[in-house]
C-alpha cells in the first residue's frame, strides 16, 4: 500500500566495512526499505527505527531507518503546477560526514561561506544554506538530509518551496529548497 510521505523516517545505506566493496539492486533496497517504513509507520504515536544487515552480494551492506522530525520542515509559498524534483541537484550536493564551520565571510575559522547557493543549470531548482546567527558547525550530510526532506515533503508532495531550521550546534544555520 502506498502512503504519502510524512517525513517521519529517514533511510541510510551503510557499509559494515568501508574498505570492502559490495553491490545490490535497487529492488532489494526498496523491498527492505518498504518493510522498515511500514514498521516505522505502524504506530504514529511512537516512531520506531530499525537496522537491516547482511545485505548485498557479499553481505557488507545494510540499511538504517532513523526517526526524523518533520516539524523542522516548513512548506511555504504559493502552489506551483510544475516544479522540478531537484533530484539532479540533490545527487550533486556535498554530503561529507565531517564537521565544518558555516558562517559569513570574514568570520574567523569559517570553512563554508554563507549564503551558500547550489543551483541547477536550468535554474528550476535552487538550494540555499544561510544563517542569521553566529558561525556554527554542521555536517554537509545533515544539510543534504534536510534538503532531501524538503524536496520530498514540500516540492514533490505539495508543489511548494520549503525551508528547514534546526541545523548546527548553536546558532541554527538553515536551508531552503526552491523549485
PDB file of N, CA and C in Angstrom, residues 7-76:
ATOM      1  N   UNK A   7       7.526  12.233   6.296  1.00  0.00           N
ATOM      2  CA  UNK A   7       8.761  12.785   6.832  1.00  0.00           C
ATOM      3  C   UNK A   7       9.177  12.250   8.174  1.00  0.00           C
ATOM      4  N   UNK A   8       8.544  11.188   8.673  1.00  0.00           N
ATOM      5  CA  UNK A   8       8.883  10.675   9.991  1.00  0.00           C
ATOM      6  C   UNK A   8      10.111   9.764   9.983  1.00  0.00           C
ATOM      7  N   UNK A   9      10.508   9.263   8.817  1.00  0.00           N
ATOM      8  CA  UNK A   9      11.612   8.310   8.750  1.00  0.00           C
ATOM      9  C   UNK A   9      12.656   8.759   7.737  1.00  0.00           C
ATOM     10  N   UNK A  10      13.896   8.417   8.019  1.00  0.00           N
ATOM     11  CA  UNK A  10      14.997   8.628   7.069  1.00  0.00           C
ATOM     12  C   UNK A  10      15.721   7.299   6.929  1.00  0.00           C
ATOM     13  N   UNK A  11      16.103   6.951   5.707  1.00  0.00           N
ATOM     14  CA  UNK A  11      16.791   5.682   5.453  1.00  0.00           C
ATOM     15  C   UNK A  11      18.186   5.973   4.940  1.00  0.00           C
ATOM     16  N   UNK A  12      19.148   5.271   5.498  1.00  0.00           N
ATOM     17  CA  UNK A  12      20.548   5.461   5.140  1.00  0.00           C
ATOM     18  C   UNK A  12      21.164   4.108   4.786  1.00  0.00           C
ATOM     19  N   UNK A  13      21.867   4.044   3.659  1.00  0.00           N
ATOM     20  CA  UNK A  13      22.582   2.828   3.267  1.00  0.00           C
ATOM     21  C   UNK A  13      23.971   2.905   3.874  1.00  0.00           C
ATOM     22  N   UNK A  14      24.392   1.822   4.522  1.00  0.00           N
ATOM     23  CA  UNK A  14      25.701   1.803   5.180  1.00  0.00           C
ATOM     24  C   UNK A  14      26.510   0.594   4.718  1.00  0.00           C
ATOM     25  N   UNK A  15      27.813   0.657   4.935  1.00  0.00           N
ATOM     26  CA  UNK A  15      28.707  -0.479   4.688  1.00  0.00           C
ATOM     27  C   UNK A  15      29.290  -0.901   6.030  1.00  0.00           C
ATOM     28  N   UNK A  16      29.256  -2.210   6.315  1.00  0.00           N
ATOM     29  CA  UNK A  16      29.845  -2.712   7.565  1.00  0.00           C
ATOM     30  C   UNK A  16      31.334  -2.423   7.601  1.00  0.00           C
ATOM     31  N   UNK A  17      31.994  -2.657   6.488  1.00  0.00           N
ATOM     32  CA  UNK A  17      33.424  -2.410   6.387  1.00  0.00           C
ATOM     33  C   UNK A  17      33.640  -1.501   5.188  1.00  0.00           C
ATOM     34  N   UNK A  18      34.010  -0.254   5.457  1.00  0.00           N
ATOM     35  CA  UNK A  18      34.134   0.743   4.403  1.00  0.00           C
ATOM     36  C   UNK A  18      35.182   0.353   3.358  1.00  0.00           C
ATOM     37  N   UNK A  19      36.140  -0.493   3.734  1.00  0.00           N
ATOM     38  CA  UNK A  19      37.211  -0.888   2.811  1.00  0.00           C
ATOM     39  C   UNK A  19      36.753  -1.946   1.808  1.00  0.00           C
ATOM     40  N   UNK A  20      35.635  -2.592   2.077  1.00  0.00           N
ATOM     41  CA  UNK A  20      35.152  -3.650   1.187  1.00  0.00           C
ATOM     42  C   UNK A  20      34.055  -3.125   0.264  1.00  0.00           C
ATOM     43  N   UNK A  21      34.173  -3.428  -1.005  1.00  0.00           N
ATOM     44  CA  UNK A  21      33.133  -3.058  -1.958  1.00  0.00           C
ATOM     45  C   UNK A  21      32.038  -4.119  -1.929  1.00  0.00           C
ATOM     46  N   UNK A  22      30.828  -3.709  -2.278  1.00  0.00           N
ATOM     47  CA  UNK A  22      29.714  -4.637  -2.342  1.00  0.00           C
ATOM     48  C   UNK A  22      28.696  -4.071  -3.325  1.00  0.00           C
ATOM     49  N   UNK A  23      27.735  -4.876  -3.693  1.00  0.00           N
ATOM     50  CA  UNK A  23      26.711  -4.409  -4.624  1.00  0.00           C
ATOM     51  C   UNK A  23      25.363  -5.016  -4.248  1.00  0.00           C
ATOM     52  N   UNK A  24      24.316  -4.345  -4.716  1.00  0.00           N
ATOM     53  CA  UNK A  24      22.964  -4.816  -4.510  1.00  0.00           C
ATOM     54  C   UNK A  24      22.105  -4.189  -5.593  1.00  0.00           C
ATOM     55  N   UNK A  25      20.852  -4.561  -5.632  1.00  0.00           N
ATOM     56  CA  UNK A  25      19.943  -3.979  -6.609  1.00  0.00           C
ATOM     57  C   UNK A  25      19.023  -2.981  -5.920  1.00  0.00           C
ATOM     58  N   UNK A  26      18.524  -2.054  -6.701  1.00  0.00           N
ATOM     59  CA  UNK A  26      17.555  -1.090  -6.183  1.00  0.00           C
ATOM     60  C   UNK A  26      16.322  -1.828  -5.668  1.00  0.00           C
ATOM     61  N   UNK A  27      15.908  -2.872  -6.365  1.00  0.00           N
ATOM     62  CA  UNK A  27      14.746  -3.658  -5.941  1.00  0.00           C
ATOM     63  C   UNK A  27      14.956  -4.228  -4.551  1.00  0.00           C
ATOM     64  N   UNK A  28      16.145  -4.741  -4.278  1.00  0.00           N
ATOM     65  CA  UNK A  28      16.458  -5.293  -2.965  1.00  0.00           C
ATOM     66  C   UNK A  28      16.339  -4.218  -1.881  1.00  0.00           C
ATOM     67  N   UNK A  29      16.941  -3.047  -2.131  1.00  0.00           N
ATOM     68  CA  UNK A  29      16.857  -1.958  -1.153  1.00  0.00           C
ATOM     69  C   UNK A  29      15.421  -1.472  -0.982  1.00  0.00           C
ATOM     70  N   UNK A  30      14.671  -1.393  -2.066  1.00  0.00           N
ATOM     71  CA  UNK A  30      13.264  -0.968  -1.965  1.00  0.00           C
ATOM     72  C   UNK A  30      12.459  -1.922  -1.096  1.00  0.00           C
ATOM     73  N   UNK A  31      12.662  -3.229  -1.306  1.00  0.00           N
ATOM     74  CA  UNK A  31      11.923  -4.225  -0.530  1.00  0.00           C
ATOM     75  C   UNK A  31      12.214  -4.078   0.962  1.00  0.00           C
ATOM     76  N   UNK A  32      13.497  -4.012   1.310  1.00  0.00           N
ATOM     77  CA  UNK A  32      13.859  -3.854   2.727  1.00  0.00           C
ATOM     78  C   UNK A  32      13.372  -2.514   3.271  1.00  0.00           C
ATOM     79  N   UNK A  33      13.508  -1.472   2.457  1.00  0.00           N
ATOM     80  CA  UNK A  33      13.068  -0.139   2.901  1.00  0.00           C
ATOM     81  C   UNK A  33      11.571  -0.115   3.165  1.00  0.00           C
ATOM     82  N   UNK A  34      10.793  -0.699   2.266  1.00  0.00           N
ATOM     83  CA  UNK A  34       9.334  -0.709   2.452  1.00  0.00           C
ATOM     84  C   UNK A  34       8.951  -1.434   3.741  1.00  0.00           C
ATOM     85  N   UNK A  35       9.587  -2.578   4.007  1.00  0.00           N
ATOM     86  CA  UNK A  35       9.314  -3.296   5.253  1.00  0.00           C
ATOM     87  C   UNK A  35       9.665  -2.445   6.474  1.00  0.00           C
ATOM     88  N   UNK A  36      10.804  -1.781   6.392  1.00  0.00           N
ATOM     89  CA  UNK A  36      11.218  -0.949   7.523  1.00  0.00           C
ATOM     90  C   UNK A  36      10.300   0.255   7.696  1.00  0.00           C
ATOM     91  N   UNK A  37       9.891   0.879   6.589  1.00  0.00           N
ATOM     92  CA  UNK A  37       8.988   2.033   6.673  1.00  0.00           C
ATOM     93  C   UNK A  37       7.639   1.619   7.251  1.00  0.00           C
ATOM     94  N   UNK A  38       7.114   0.483   6.819  1.00  0.00           N
ATOM     95  CA  UNK A  38       5.838   0.010   7.377  1.00  0.00           C
ATOM     96  C   UNK A  38       5.947  -0.195   8.872  1.00  0.00           C
ATOM     97  N   UNK A  39       7.081  -0.699   9.344  1.00  0.00           N
ATOM     98  CA  UNK A  39       7.296  -0.847  10.784  1.00  0.00           C
ATOM     99  C   UNK A  39       7.364   0.517  11.446  1.00  0.00           C
ATOM    100  N   UNK A  40       8.073   1.440  10.817  1.00  0.00           N
ATOM    101  CA  UNK A  40       8.214   2.789  11.362  1.00  0.00           C
ATOM    102  C   UNK A  40       6.864   3.476  11.478  1.00  0.00           C
ATOM    103  N   UNK A  41       6.006   3.301  10.472  1.00  0.00           N
ATOM    104  CA  UNK A  41       4.725   3.987  10.435  1.00  0.00           C
ATOM    105  C   UNK A  41       3.599   3.200  11.096  1.00  0.00           C
ATOM    106  N   UNK A  42       3.903   2.031  11.620  1.00  0.00           N
ATOM    107  CA  UNK A  42       2.854   1.190  12.192  1.00  0.00           C
ATOM    108  C   UNK A  42       2.154   1.872  13.356  1.00  0.00           C
ATOM    109  N   UNK A  43       2.887   2.590  14.167  1.00  0.00           N
ATOM    110  CA  UNK A  43       2.313   3.271  15.322  1.00  0.00           C
ATOM    111  C   UNK A  43       2.723   4.734  15.262  1.00  0.00           C
ATOM    112  N   UNK A  44       1.830   5.598  14.809  1.00  0.00           N
ATOM    113  CA  UNK A  44       2.168   7.006  14.624  1.00  0.00           C
ATOM    114  C   UNK A  44       2.485   7.718  15.942  1.00  0.00           C
ATOM    115  N   UNK A  45       2.071   7.150  17.072  1.00  0.00           N
ATOM    116  CA  UNK A  45       2.368   7.772  18.356  1.00  0.00           C
ATOM    117  C   UNK A  45       3.801   7.527  18.800  1.00  0.00           C
ATOM    118  N   UNK A  46       4.434   6.503  18.259  1.00  0.00           N
ATOM    119  CA  UNK A  46       5.804   6.191  18.630  1.00  0.00           C
ATOM    120  C   UNK A  46       6.550   5.729  17.379  1.00  0.00           C
ATOM    121  N   UNK A  47       7.286   6.652  16.783  1.00  0.00           N
ATOM    122  CA  UNK A  47       8.040   6.322  15.579  1.00  0.00           C
ATOM    123  C   UNK A  47       9.220   5.445  15.972  1.00  0.00           C
ATOM    124  N   UNK A  48       9.381   4.347  15.236  1.00  0.00           N
ATOM    125  CA  UNK A  48      10.445   3.397  15.535  1.00  0.00           C
ATOM    126  C   UNK A  48      11.468   3.415  14.420  1.00  0.00           C
ATOM    127  N   UNK A  49      12.696   3.070  14.746  1.00  0.00           N
ATOM    128  CA  UNK A  49      13.757   2.925  13.760  1.00  0.00           C
ATOM    129  C   UNK A  49      14.059   1.455  13.567  1.00  0.00           C
ATOM    130  N   UNK A  50      15.090   1.184  12.795  1.00  0.00           N
ATOM    131  CA  UNK A  50      15.468  -0.203  12.583  1.00  0.00           C
ATOM    132  C   UNK A  50      16.760  -0.318  11.809  1.00  0.00           C
ATOM    133  N   UNK A  51      17.293  -1.520  11.797  1.00  0.00           N
ATOM    134  CA  UNK A  51      18.522  -1.814  11.072  1.00  0.00           C
ATOM    135  C   UNK A  51      18.327  -3.123  10.319  1.00  0.00           C
ATOM    136  N   UNK A  52      18.699  -3.125   9.047  1.00  0.00           N
ATOM    137  CA  UNK A  52      18.734  -4.354   8.253  1.00  0.00           C
ATOM    138  C   UNK A  52      20.196  -4.582   7.891  1.00  0.00           C
ATOM    139  N   UNK A  53      20.718  -5.757   8.188  1.00  0.00           N
ATOM    140  CA  UNK A  53      22.131  -6.034   7.947  1.00  0.00           C
ATOM    141  C   UNK A  53      22.303  -7.201   6.981  1.00  0.00           C
ATOM    142  N   UNK A  54      23.542  -7.469   6.650  1.00  0.00           N
ATOM    143  CA  UNK A  54      23.926  -8.583   5.770  1.00  0.00           C
ATOM    144  C   UNK A  54      23.264  -8.497   4.403  1.00  0.00           C
ATOM    145  N   UNK A  55      23.142  -7.292   3.885  1.00  0.00           N
ATOM    146  CA  UNK A  55      22.590  -7.086   2.561  1.00  0.00           C
ATOM    147  C   UNK A  55      23.729  -7.008   1.559  1.00  0.00           C
ATOM    148  N   UNK A  56      23.414  -7.088   0.300  1.00  0.00           N
ATOM    149  CA  UNK A  56      24.411  -7.007  -0.742  1.00  0.00           C
ATOM    150  C   UNK A  56      24.943  -8.386  -1.093  1.00  0.00           C
ATOM    151  N   UNK A  57      25.635  -8.463  -2.212  1.00  0.00           N
ATOM    152  CA  UNK A  57      26.151  -9.743  -2.699  1.00  0.00           C
ATOM    153  C   UNK A  57      27.104 -10.402  -1.715  1.00  0.00           C
ATOM    154  N   UNK A  58      27.884  -9.581  -1.000  1.00  0.00           N
ATOM    155  CA  UNK A  58      28.854 -10.109  -0.029  1.00  0.00           C
ATOM    156  C   UNK A  58      28.400  -9.923   1.407  1.00  0.00           C
ATOM    157  N   UNK A  59      27.194  -9.398   1.620  1.00  0.00           N
ATOM    158  CA  UNK A  59      26.679  -9.197   2.978  1.00  0.00           C
ATOM    159  C   UNK A  59      27.313  -8.029   3.703  1.00  0.00           C
ATOM    160  N   UNK A  60      27.940  -7.096   2.973  1.00  0.00           N
ATOM    161  CA  UNK A  60      28.633  -5.977   3.598  1.00  0.00           C
ATOM    162  C   UNK A  60      27.772  -4.720   3.714  1.00  0.00           C
ATOM    163  N   UNK A  61      26.553  -4.729   3.177  1.00  0.00           N
ATOM    164  CA  UNK A  61      25.709  -3.538   3.188  1.00  0.00           C
ATOM    165  C   UNK A  61      24.565  -3.672   4.189  1.00  0.00           C
ATOM    166  N   UNK A  62      24.049  -2.542   4.577  1.00  0.00           N
ATOM    167  CA  UNK A  62      22.903  -2.528   5.475  1.00  0.00           C
ATOM    168  C   UNK A  62      22.096  -1.255   5.293  1.00  0.00           C
ATOM    169  N   UNK A  63      20.930  -1.229   5.886  1.00  0.00           N
ATOM    170  CA  UNK A  63      20.066  -0.050   5.899  1.00  0.00           C
ATOM    171  C   UNK A  63      19.804   0.344   7.337  1.00  0.00           C
ATOM    172  N   UNK A  64      19.815   1.633   7.587  1.00  0.00           N
ATOM    173  CA  UNK A  64      19.434   2.148   8.900  1.00  0.00           C
ATOM    174  C   UNK A  64      18.229   3.045   8.705  1.00  0.00           C
ATOM    175  N   UNK A  65      17.196   2.798   9.453  1.00  0.00           N
ATOM    176  CA  UNK A  65      15.996   3.620   9.449  1.00  0.00           C
ATOM    177  C   UNK A  65      16.007   4.421  10.738  1.00  0.00           C
ATOM    178  N   UNK A  66      15.964   5.744  10.622  1.00  0.00           N
ATOM    179  CA  UNK A  66      16.002   6.594  11.814  1.00  0.00           C
ATOM    180  C   UNK A  66      14.795   7.517  11.855  1.00  0.00           C
ATOM    181  N   UNK A  67      14.513   8.007  13.017  1.00  0.00           N
ATOM    182  CA  UNK A  67      13.434   8.959  13.233  1.00  0.00           C
ATOM    183  C   UNK A  67      13.866  10.314  12.677  1.00  0.00           C
ATOM    184  N   UNK A  68      12.950  11.010  12.055  1.00  0.00           N
ATOM    185  CA  UNK A  68      13.213  12.346  11.529  1.00  0.00           C
ATOM    186  C   UNK A  68      12.077  13.235  11.971  1.00  0.00           C
ATOM    187  N   UNK A  69      12.389  14.453  12.388  1.00  0.00           N
ATOM    188  CA  UNK A  69      11.374  15.367  12.902  1.00  0.00           C
ATOM    189  C   UNK A  69      10.853  16.259  11.781  1.00  0.00           C
ATOM    190  N   UNK A  70       9.659  15.979  11.241  1.00  0.00           N
ATOM    191  CA  UNK A  70       9.137  16.786  10.146  1.00  0.00           C
ATOM    192  C   UNK A  70       8.729  18.187  10.573  1.00  0.00           C
ATOM    193  N   UNK A  71       8.666  18.447  11.878  1.00  0.00           N
ATOM    194  CA  UNK A  71       8.322  19.792  12.339  1.00  0.00           C
ATOM    195  C   UNK A  71       9.400  20.788  11.950  1.00  0.00           C
ATOM    196  N   UNK A  72      10.597  20.292  11.610  1.00  0.00           N
ATOM    197  CA  UNK A  72      11.680  21.167  11.192  1.00  0.00           C
ATOM    198  C   UNK A  72      11.510  21.635   9.756  1.00  0.00           C
ATOM    199  N   UNK A  73      10.565  21.043   9.026  1.00  0.00           N
ATOM    200  CA  UNK A  73      10.330  21.368   7.625  1.00  0.00           C
ATOM    201  C   UNK A  73       9.096  22.264   7.521  1.00  0.00           C
ATOM    202  N   UNK A  74       9.245  23.392   6.816  1.00  0.00           N
ATOM    203  CA  UNK A  74       8.131  24.312   6.621  1.00  0.00           C
ATOM    204  C   UNK A  74       7.939  24.504   5.121  1.00  0.00           C
ATOM    205  N   UNK A  75       6.771  24.099   4.616  1.00  0.00           N
ATOM    206  CA  UNK A  75       6.426  24.310   3.217  1.00  0.00           C
ATOM    207  C   UNK A  75       5.701  25.650   3.145  1.00  0.00           C
ATOM    208  N   UNK A  76       6.161  26.522   2.254  1.00  0.00           N
ATOM    209  CA  UNK A  76       5.566  27.853   2.213  1.00  0.00           C
ATOM    210  C   UNK A  76       5.532  28.377   0.789  1.00  0.00           C
TER     211      UNK A  76
END
